[in-house]
Structures are given as structure tokens and as C-alpha cells.
Short mmCIF file of C-alpha atoms and ligand atoms in Angstrom, two decimals:
data_model
loop_
_atom_site.label_atom_id
_atom_site.label_comp_id
_atom_site.label_asym_id
_atom_site.label_seq_id
_atom_site.Cartn_x
_atom_site.Cartn_y
_atom_site.Cartn_z
CA MET E 245 -52.85 11.89 -53.38
CA THR E 246 -49.98 14.36 -53.09
CA ASP E 247 -49.57 17.32 -55.37
CA GLY E 248 -46.18 17.38 -57.15
CA ARG E 249 -46.46 21.09 -57.91
CA LEU E 250 -46.19 21.89 -54.21
CA ALA E 251 -42.96 22.35 -52.27
CA VAL E 252 -42.26 19.78 -49.54
CA TYR E 253 -43.00 22.39 -46.87
CA ALA E 254 -46.38 23.37 -48.38
CA CYS E 255 -49.63 22.13 -46.86
CA ASP E 256 -50.86 19.20 -48.91
CA PRO E 257 -54.64 18.68 -48.83
CA GLY E 258 -54.01 14.94 -49.07
CA GLN E 259 -52.21 15.17 -45.69
CA SER E 260 -54.76 17.44 -43.99
CA ARG E 261 -55.33 16.94 -40.27
CA GLY E 262 -58.98 16.81 -41.21
CA ARG E 263 -62.27 18.34 -40.13
CA ARG E 264 -63.93 18.32 -36.74
CA PHE E 265 -66.73 16.23 -38.29
CA ALA E 266 -65.39 13.64 -40.73
CA GLU E 267 -66.69 13.90 -44.29
CA PRO E 268 -66.05 11.86 -47.43
CA PRO E 269 -63.76 13.58 -49.94
CA ALA E 270 -65.32 15.64 -52.74
CA PRO E 271 -65.08 14.10 -56.22
CA THR E 272 -63.39 17.05 -57.95
CA ARG E 273 -62.16 19.52 -55.31
CA THR E 274 -59.36 19.36 -52.78
CA GLU E 275 -60.14 19.92 -49.09
CA TYR E 276 -58.85 23.50 -49.21
CA GLN E 277 -60.86 24.33 -52.34
CA ARG E 278 -63.92 23.11 -50.46
CA ASP E 279 -63.01 25.32 -47.51
CA ARG E 280 -62.71 28.34 -49.77
CA ASP E 281 -66.07 27.59 -51.39
CA ARG E 282 -67.77 27.23 -48.00
CA ILE E 283 -66.33 30.56 -46.88
CA VAL E 284 -67.52 32.35 -50.03
CA HIS E 285 -71.04 30.95 -49.54
CA SER E 286 -71.22 31.85 -45.84
CA THR E 287 -73.48 34.57 -44.46
CA ALA E 288 -70.59 36.17 -42.58
CA PHE E 289 -68.67 36.59 -45.85
CA ARG E 290 -71.55 38.47 -47.50
CA ARG E 291 -71.81 40.77 -44.51
CA LEU E 292 -68.21 41.94 -45.03
CA VAL E 293 -69.39 44.20 -47.85
CA TYR E 294 -71.15 46.44 -45.32
CA LYS E 295 -68.43 46.43 -42.68
CA THR E 296 -65.92 49.21 -42.16
CA GLN E 297 -62.25 48.83 -42.96
CA VAL E 298 -61.11 52.36 -41.96
CA PHE E 299 -63.84 54.58 -43.38
CA LEU E 300 -67.38 53.89 -42.29
CA ASN E 301 -69.48 52.22 -44.92
CA HIS E 302 -71.73 55.22 -45.50
CA GLU E 303 -68.85 57.72 -45.86
CA GLY E 304 -68.33 56.88 -49.53
CA ASP E 305 -68.93 54.18 -52.11
CA LEU E 306 -65.33 53.90 -53.27
CA PHE E 307 -63.51 53.18 -50.02
CA ARG E 308 -62.41 49.68 -49.10
CA THR E 309 -64.79 47.59 -47.10
CA ARG E 310 -63.89 44.41 -45.22
CA LEU E 311 -64.97 42.49 -48.31
CA THR E 312 -62.84 44.29 -50.87
CA HIS E 313 -59.97 44.29 -48.37
CA SER E 314 -60.29 40.50 -48.01
CA LEU E 315 -60.30 40.07 -51.81
CA GLU E 316 -57.14 42.18 -52.12
CA VAL E 317 -55.45 40.16 -49.38
CA ALA E 318 -56.39 36.95 -51.20
CA GLN E 319 -55.02 38.29 -54.50
CA LEU E 320 -51.66 39.20 -52.94
CA GLY E 321 -51.51 35.98 -50.95
CA ARG E 322 -52.23 33.80 -53.95
CA SER E 323 -49.68 35.39 -56.21
CA ILE E 324 -46.94 35.03 -53.58
CA ALA E 325 -48.06 31.46 -52.76
CA ARG E 326 -47.85 30.34 -56.35
CA SER E 327 -44.37 31.69 -56.72
CA LEU E 328 -43.16 30.00 -53.50
CA ARG E 329 -44.97 26.74 -54.45
CA LEU E 330 -47.12 26.98 -51.34
CA ASN E 331 -50.73 25.87 -51.37
CA GLU E 332 -52.61 28.61 -53.19
CA ASP E 333 -56.07 27.25 -52.34
CA LEU E 334 -55.30 27.18 -48.62
CA VAL E 335 -53.90 30.71 -48.77
CA GLU E 336 -57.01 31.90 -50.57
CA ALA E 337 -59.30 30.24 -48.02
CA ILE E 338 -57.48 31.74 -45.03
CA CYS E 339 -57.25 35.20 -46.62
CA LEU E 340 -60.94 35.29 -47.49
CA ALA E 341 -61.88 34.19 -43.96
CA HIS E 342 -59.35 36.19 -41.96
CA ASP E 343 -61.70 39.07 -41.11
CA LEU E 344 -65.01 37.18 -40.78
CA GLY E 345 -65.11 37.90 -37.05
CA HIS E 346 -64.68 41.64 -37.38
CA THR E 347 -67.29 43.77 -35.68
CA PRO E 348 -69.11 46.64 -37.38
CA PHE E 349 -67.09 49.91 -37.45
CA GLY E 350 -63.65 48.29 -37.61
CA HIS E 351 -61.34 48.47 -34.62
CA ALA E 352 -63.60 50.92 -32.78
CA GLY E 353 -66.33 48.28 -32.61
CA GLN E 354 -63.89 45.65 -31.47
CA ASP E 355 -62.47 47.83 -28.69
CA ALA E 356 -65.95 48.67 -27.44
CA LEU E 357 -67.04 45.01 -27.38
CA ASN E 358 -63.81 44.07 -25.65
CA ASP E 359 -64.62 46.59 -22.90
CA CYS E 360 -68.18 45.28 -22.57
CA MET E 361 -66.90 41.69 -22.34
CA ARG E 362 -64.04 42.40 -19.94
CA GLU E 363 -65.46 40.30 -17.10
CA PHE E 364 -66.34 37.46 -19.46
CA GLY E 365 -63.07 36.78 -21.24
CA GLY E 366 -62.99 39.84 -23.52
CA PHE E 367 -63.43 40.00 -27.27
CA GLU E 368 -60.72 39.09 -29.78
CA HIS E 369 -61.57 39.38 -33.47
CA ASN E 370 -59.33 36.49 -34.57
CA LEU E 371 -61.02 34.23 -32.06
CA GLN E 372 -64.38 35.54 -33.25
CA SER E 373 -63.47 34.65 -36.86
CA LEU E 374 -62.86 31.08 -35.69
CA ARG E 375 -66.14 31.18 -33.75
CA VAL E 376 -67.97 32.21 -36.93
CA VAL E 377 -66.71 29.22 -38.93
CA ASP E 378 -66.90 26.77 -36.00
CA CYS E 379 -70.13 27.79 -34.24
CA LEU E 380 -72.11 30.69 -35.63
CA GLU E 381 -72.82 29.82 -39.26
CA GLU E 382 -76.02 27.78 -39.50
CA ARG E 383 -75.79 25.95 -42.82
CA TYR E 384 -75.54 22.23 -42.12
CA PRO E 385 -78.20 19.91 -40.70
CA ALA E 386 -75.91 17.97 -38.38
CA TYR E 387 -73.63 20.59 -36.83
CA ASP E 388 -72.99 24.28 -36.28
CA GLY E 389 -70.38 26.12 -38.33
CA ILE E 390 -69.03 25.21 -41.76
CA ASN E 391 -66.69 22.41 -40.67
CA LEU E 392 -63.46 23.69 -42.20
CA SER E 393 -60.22 21.75 -42.26
CA PHE E 394 -57.68 22.08 -39.46
CA GLU E 395 -55.21 24.02 -41.63
CA THR E 396 -57.74 26.70 -42.60
CA ARG E 397 -58.97 27.05 -39.02
CA GLU E 398 -55.41 27.29 -37.75
CA GLY E 399 -54.70 30.11 -40.20
CA ILE E 400 -57.85 31.96 -39.18
CA LEU E 401 -56.75 31.95 -35.54
CA LYS E 402 -53.89 34.33 -36.20
CA HIS E 403 -53.51 35.62 -32.64
CA CYS E 404 -54.94 34.42 -29.40
CA SER E 405 -54.33 35.39 -25.77
CA LEU E 406 -52.75 32.71 -23.61
CA ARG E 407 -55.88 32.47 -21.49
CA ASN E 408 -58.12 31.88 -24.50
CA ALA E 409 -55.60 29.43 -25.97
CA GLN E 410 -55.83 27.42 -22.73
CA LEU E 411 -59.64 27.45 -22.89
CA LEU E 412 -59.63 26.35 -26.55
CA GLU E 413 -57.11 23.61 -25.79
CA GLN E 414 -59.48 22.18 -23.18
CA VAL E 415 -62.27 21.92 -25.77
CA GLU E 416 -60.02 20.73 -28.60
CA PRO E 417 -56.88 19.06 -27.20
CA GLY E 418 -53.95 19.28 -29.63
CA GLY E 419 -56.05 21.57 -31.81
CA VAL E 420 -55.68 24.97 -33.40
CA ALA E 421 -54.71 26.76 -30.16
CA GLN E 422 -51.94 24.37 -29.16
CA ARG E 423 -49.25 26.26 -31.02
CA PHE E 424 -49.75 29.31 -28.80
CA LEU E 425 -49.09 27.14 -25.75
CA LEU E 426 -46.04 25.49 -27.33
CA GLY E 427 -44.66 28.70 -28.85
CA GLN E 428 -44.77 27.22 -32.36
CA GLN E 429 -45.51 28.74 -35.77
CA PRO E 430 -48.47 28.00 -38.01
CA SER E 431 -48.09 26.75 -41.60
CA LEU E 432 -46.23 28.86 -44.15
CA GLU E 433 -49.60 29.48 -45.82
CA ALA E 434 -50.94 31.01 -42.60
CA GLN E 435 -47.77 33.08 -42.16
CA LEU E 436 -48.19 34.36 -45.69
CA CYS E 437 -51.78 35.49 -45.07
CA ASN E 438 -50.64 37.67 -42.15
CA LEU E 439 -48.12 39.42 -44.34
CA ALA E 440 -50.51 39.76 -47.30
CA ASP E 441 -52.95 41.43 -44.90
CA GLU E 442 -50.32 43.99 -43.89
CA ILE E 443 -49.21 44.67 -47.48
CA ALA E 444 -52.83 45.12 -48.56
CA TYR E 445 -53.94 47.50 -45.84
CA ASN E 446 -50.83 49.68 -45.96
CA ALA E 447 -51.35 50.18 -49.70
CA HIS E 448 -55.11 50.63 -49.75
CA ASP E 449 -55.15 52.89 -46.71
CA VAL E 450 -52.79 55.22 -48.56
CA ASP E 451 -55.18 55.14 -51.52
CA ASP E 452 -58.32 55.65 -49.41
CA GLY E 453 -56.59 58.20 -47.20
CA VAL E 454 -55.68 60.38 -50.19
CA ARG E 455 -59.08 59.85 -51.80
CA SER E 456 -60.77 61.03 -48.61
CA GLY E 457 -58.60 64.15 -48.49
CA LEU E 458 -57.38 63.31 -44.97
CA ILE E 459 -53.82 62.77 -46.17
CA THR E 460 -52.03 64.38 -49.11
CA LEU E 461 -49.34 63.36 -51.58
CA GLU E 462 -47.15 66.14 -50.07
CA GLN E 463 -47.36 64.52 -46.62
CA LEU E 464 -46.52 61.16 -48.17
CA SER E 465 -43.25 62.56 -49.52
CA ASP E 466 -41.93 62.05 -45.95
CA VAL E 467 -42.44 58.30 -46.33
CA PRO E 468 -39.40 56.88 -48.18
CA LEU E 469 -41.19 53.72 -49.33
CA PHE E 470 -43.93 55.67 -51.08
CA GLU E 471 -41.79 58.55 -52.24
CA ARG E 472 -39.38 56.26 -54.09
CA TYR E 473 -42.17 54.88 -56.28
CA ARG E 474 -43.72 58.32 -56.78
CA GLN E 475 -40.37 59.57 -58.07
CA GLN E 476 -40.00 56.51 -60.33
CA ALA E 477 -43.45 57.14 -61.78
CA LEU E 478 -42.71 60.84 -62.36
CA ALA E 479 -39.37 60.06 -64.03
CA LEU E 480 -41.01 57.65 -66.45
CA TYR E 481 -44.20 59.64 -66.99
CA PRO E 482 -43.48 63.37 -66.46
CA HIS E 483 -47.06 64.33 -67.40
CA LEU E 484 -48.18 62.77 -64.08
CA ALA E 485 -46.87 65.92 -62.36
CA GLU E 486 -49.86 67.88 -63.68
CA PRO E 487 -52.53 68.62 -61.07
CA MET E 488 -55.23 66.77 -63.03
CA GLN E 489 -53.07 63.62 -63.08
CA GLN E 490 -52.63 63.27 -59.31
CA ARG E 491 -54.92 60.27 -59.00
CA ARG E 492 -53.12 58.44 -61.78
CA LEU E 493 -49.80 59.29 -60.11
CA LEU E 494 -51.05 57.92 -56.79
CA HIS E 495 -52.19 54.69 -58.40
CA GLU E 496 -48.96 54.21 -60.33
CA ALA E 497 -46.89 54.76 -57.17
CA ILE E 498 -49.03 52.30 -55.17
CA ARG E 499 -48.92 49.74 -57.97
CA ARG E 500 -45.11 49.88 -58.02
CA MET E 501 -44.95 49.71 -54.23
CA LEU E 502 -47.18 46.61 -54.16
CA SER E 503 -45.18 44.84 -56.87
CA ASP E 504 -41.88 45.54 -55.15
CA GLN E 505 -43.19 44.34 -51.80
CA VAL E 506 -44.45 41.13 -53.38
CA TYR E 507 -41.08 40.48 -55.06
CA ASP E 508 -39.30 41.35 -51.82
CA VAL E 509 -41.35 38.80 -49.85
CA ILE E 510 -40.72 36.14 -52.48
CA ALA E 511 -36.96 36.76 -52.47
CA ALA E 512 -36.57 37.07 -48.69
CA THR E 513 -38.77 34.05 -47.99
CA SER E 514 -37.03 31.94 -50.64
CA SER E 515 -33.68 32.60 -49.02
CA ALA E 516 -35.06 31.85 -45.53
CA LEU E 517 -36.49 28.59 -46.87
CA ALA E 518 -33.15 27.74 -48.50
CA GLU E 519 -31.34 28.47 -45.25
CA TYR E 520 -33.60 26.45 -42.94
CA ALA E 521 -34.67 23.85 -45.55
CA PRO E 522 -37.70 22.57 -43.61
CA ALA E 523 -38.40 18.95 -44.56
CA GLY E 524 -42.14 19.37 -44.22
CA VAL E 525 -44.99 21.16 -42.48
CA ALA E 526 -44.09 19.68 -39.09
CA ALA E 527 -40.58 21.15 -39.32
CA VAL E 528 -41.99 24.59 -40.23
CA ARG E 529 -43.84 24.72 -36.91
CA CYS E 530 -40.63 24.52 -34.88
CA LEU E 531 -38.71 27.15 -36.87
CA PRO E 532 -38.93 30.95 -36.65
CA VAL E 533 -41.45 32.75 -38.89
CA LEU E 534 -40.01 32.26 -42.39
CA VAL E 535 -42.43 34.24 -44.55
CA GLY E 536 -41.37 37.85 -44.36
CA PHE E 537 -39.86 40.98 -45.87
CA SER E 538 -36.16 41.65 -46.17
CA ALA E 539 -34.82 43.72 -43.24
CA ALA E 540 -34.78 46.88 -45.38
CA MET E 541 -38.36 46.44 -46.60
CA ARG E 542 -39.53 45.56 -43.08
CA ALA E 543 -38.12 48.87 -41.80
CA GLU E 544 -39.71 50.86 -44.63
CA SER E 545 -43.05 49.13 -44.23
CA MET E 546 -42.94 50.03 -40.53
CA GLN E 547 -42.33 53.69 -41.38
CA LEU E 548 -45.37 53.69 -43.65
CA LYS E 549 -47.45 52.04 -40.95
CA GLN E 550 -46.37 54.68 -38.43
CA PHE E 551 -47.20 57.43 -40.90
CA LEU E 552 -50.70 56.02 -41.43
CA PHE E 553 -51.18 55.69 -37.70
CA ARG E 554 -50.27 59.33 -37.06
CA GLN E 555 -51.84 60.97 -40.08
CA LEU E 556 -54.85 58.78 -40.87
CA TYR E 557 -55.99 56.48 -38.05
CA ARG E 558 -55.47 59.32 -35.54
CA HIS E 559 -56.82 62.06 -37.79
CA PRO E 560 -59.35 64.13 -35.79
CA GLN E 561 -62.12 63.27 -38.24
CA VAL E 562 -61.44 59.53 -37.96
CA VAL E 563 -61.12 59.79 -34.17
CA ARG E 564 -64.47 61.56 -33.95
CA THR E 565 -66.20 58.91 -36.08
CA THR E 566 -64.64 56.03 -34.19
CA GLY E 567 -65.68 57.63 -30.89
CA LEU E 568 -69.30 57.70 -32.06
CA ALA E 569 -69.00 54.15 -33.38
CA ARG E 570 -67.79 53.00 -29.96
CA GLN E 571 -70.80 54.61 -28.39
CA VAL E 572 -73.14 52.81 -30.81
CA VAL E 573 -71.66 49.44 -29.84
CA ARG E 574 -71.69 50.21 -26.11
CA ASP E 575 -75.32 51.38 -26.27
CA LEU E 576 -76.35 48.29 -28.24
CA PHE E 577 -74.66 46.03 -25.72
CA ALA E 578 -76.36 47.75 -22.79
CA ALA E 579 -79.77 47.66 -24.49
CA TYR E 580 -79.72 43.95 -25.42
CA HIS E 581 -78.04 42.89 -22.21
CA GLY E 582 -80.55 44.82 -20.11
CA ASP E 583 -83.51 43.51 -22.10
CA PRO E 584 -82.75 40.34 -24.13
CA ALA E 585 -86.32 40.43 -25.49
CA GLN E 586 -85.01 43.13 -27.85
CA LEU E 587 -82.91 40.47 -29.62
CA PRO E 588 -84.37 38.40 -32.48
CA PRO E 589 -86.33 35.38 -31.12
CA ALA E 590 -83.61 32.71 -31.47
CA GLN E 591 -80.96 34.88 -29.77
CA ALA E 592 -83.46 36.06 -27.14
CA ASP E 593 -84.22 32.43 -26.19
CA ARG E 594 -80.54 31.56 -25.97
CA ALA E 595 -79.73 34.65 -23.91
CA GLN E 596 -82.60 34.07 -21.47
CA ALA E 597 -82.03 30.32 -21.12
CA GLY E 598 -78.37 30.51 -20.13
CA ASP E 599 -76.21 31.82 -17.33
CA ALA E 600 -74.57 35.26 -17.29
CA VAL E 601 -71.73 34.08 -19.54
CA GLN E 602 -74.06 32.66 -22.19
CA ARG E 603 -76.23 35.75 -22.08
CA THR E 604 -73.26 38.04 -22.56
CA ARG E 605 -71.74 35.89 -25.30
CA THR E 606 -75.04 35.72 -27.18
CA VAL E 607 -75.36 39.50 -27.15
CA THR E 608 -71.72 39.87 -28.24
CA ASP E 609 -72.05 37.37 -31.10
CA PHE E 610 -75.15 39.18 -32.33
CA ILE E 611 -73.49 42.61 -32.26
CA ALA E 612 -70.21 41.34 -33.76
CA GLY E 613 -72.13 39.89 -36.71
CA MET E 614 -73.85 43.19 -37.53
CA THR E 615 -73.06 45.29 -40.57
CA ASP E 616 -72.41 48.99 -39.94
CA ARG E 617 -75.79 50.06 -41.25
CA PHE E 618 -77.75 47.41 -39.37
CA ALA E 619 -75.99 48.46 -36.16
CA LEU E 620 -76.98 52.09 -36.81
CA ARG E 621 -80.60 51.14 -37.51
CA GLU E 622 -80.81 49.03 -34.35
CA HIS E 623 -79.16 51.80 -32.34
CA GLU E 624 -81.77 54.28 -33.51
CA ARG E 625 -84.60 51.84 -32.77
CA LEU E 626 -83.35 51.08 -29.25
CA THR E 627 -82.16 54.54 -28.16
CA GLY E 628 -84.12 56.93 -30.37
CA GLN E 629 -80.80 58.64 -31.15
CA ARG E 630 -79.22 59.16 -34.53
CA LEU E 631 -75.48 59.55 -34.06
CA PHE E 632 -74.45 59.69 -37.73
CA ASP E 633 -76.01 61.78 -40.50
MG1 MG C 951 -57.39 42.19 -42.50
#
């Protein structure tokens, strides 16, 4: 059954390339709605609430976590998808799953695991997200993973090194890694999730950065994208200039920035779609990336990103915390790798039964799945050290 509300270039669940293990259709839900529901019910999804986005989970209750970040990405993705007549359910599924493979402590954890795994193929969080839904979730009697559809899995594997794409292609010929070997694009829904991710984190990192006190509204006046909306808000609501109204001013500026970016993506993507007029999903794969900002918004978004990089992600306080977080992950890796008996019984058996690669991968999967606070507890148990207060 095809869905007449969808554009011809949208992914149609009736035309899905299917699941790795064939299943009968559900009576009331499309394949992508089922994918979304499986993601929401997964263990990895629940763990996102205790995983760092930028600020460590214990630094404050109001900062974004991987979970609230993923919900914001899904909200932005869905509203753009509906307007472009793309498949909203598929966008929601990919957005909710896009960070499932993230380690504790954000990028610091990922970098540390990548170093530990250097001789064994490294660690890539997009690949790990796919590993979570394909291999690591234990919810079905007959197979590992949650058996998602091809289109959702393809969207989850946002980036992949050539070497890992070749390895995946050997296991799954013509599968989700093939596009990296052919230099093709994923579906428009997957392209949209990448952009929704960027829009979400730029906006919420401004919010969290100001809330934390690490960046100020004065510093942000150097960022044209933000400053424009701050000035708009002040012109319409002069009382927001008062010191006690700064939080309201920040939120109004961010709200306007988000709306404008959403409308910009819709307009720029609509004109790209009109220009290329892809006849279907297959045609989309052979075209350039079509979901995007206008050139002007792309440049301004880049300026904001560079500002956040300089002033927030490289702030001495953040650098200090991420340095400690790296040490936690490195110490955990060394402890479990040196003595697999320290792992829970199932992982200990797997690590001890296999070769060096399986041992290393088992330790990595276990650490990658940890929440921030579980990682800290395990670190204290194994090393006797407490690195964070
Ligand atoms: Mg993300």
C-alpha cells in the first residue's frame, strides 16, 4: 500500500527494502512506526538519559542529555519532514536512534575508546549505533538486535570509514554500507536527520552554554545569526533588556533562530527538489545532498558552530572535565581488558572465549553502553580513585 500524502521521493514503508529477518506486517502500524516503537522500548534508548551531551550528567539537572537532545532532533526533523512531504515516521525513528551508540561522556569517551581500539579497527559512534540495533540489544528470542528496516538502519549509519564500509559490505552485500563504497547519498529522510541534529545542537548548546555561565550574551553578540534574533526580540519586547529578563531574552532569540532555520531548510530543500526533480528514492541516491540550508544560512550556521567550538567546547572548564572523562574510559578499558573477570558474567564469558579481537570488542561494547554515572562507579570500584566530585 502506498501513502498518497508522501512525495514521490519520500521513503514509502510499503516499498521498504525490508528487515534482516523477515517478519509479517503489523496490523495497524507501518514498518517505520514499528521501528520507532522498537527504538523507544530499547535499553540503549533509556540509557541516553544519563549520557552526556556537552555537560556531564552530574553537572546540573537542566542541561541537555543525549535523550533530550535526541527528542529535540526528532521534533525538528518531524516538522521539516511533514512540510516537505517526506516520511515523518522514518525521520522520527532515525532521529531517536541516531545517538544510541554514543559512549558515556560525549566525544571525550568516544575519542578515548577510539584510541584504545586503534589496533582493532577503532571506534566510530555511528557504527556503534548500528551495532546497538543490529547486535547488542537482547530483546527477541530468535535473533540479536531489534531487527529494524533497511531505511532506518541506513539512516543510523550516518558516517563510516571506507575500511569499515568494506567490512560491513562483506557481511551484508548491497546493504547499508554500500553507499559509502559507491559514493551515493542516503534517503532524503536520513539527510534531514543529519541537518536536524546540527540545528538542534547549535541551538541547545547556546542555551546550555549561557545557563552554565561559560558563555555570555555579550560574547554571542559577535555571532550574526544569534545577534539578529536577539535584536528582533529586543525591538519587539524592550523590557527584555532588563537584567532580570536575560533568560527570557535568550529563549526568545533561540526560538526565533530555530524557526528561521527550519523555514530556511524547507525553502532551500524545496527549491533543490524542484530543480533536480528526483523521480523516486533510487534517483535521490545518485544526486548530491538535497536537504540543506540556503548558502547564506549555511555560512551563518558555520560561524555559530565555530563560536561554540572556540568559546564552549574548548573552554578550560570543559577541557578539564573531558580530560578526566578520557582518563575514566582509558582506565576502564585497561582494567577490563587486563582482567575480563571484572566484567559481568555474560561479557566475561564472551571476552574469555574469543580471540584478541572479540575480547577487545566485548570490552568496548560494554564501556560504550555505560551511562556516565555507571562508568564513574565502575571506575571507582576498579581503581579506587574518584576523579569527579
Ligand atoms: Mg546528535
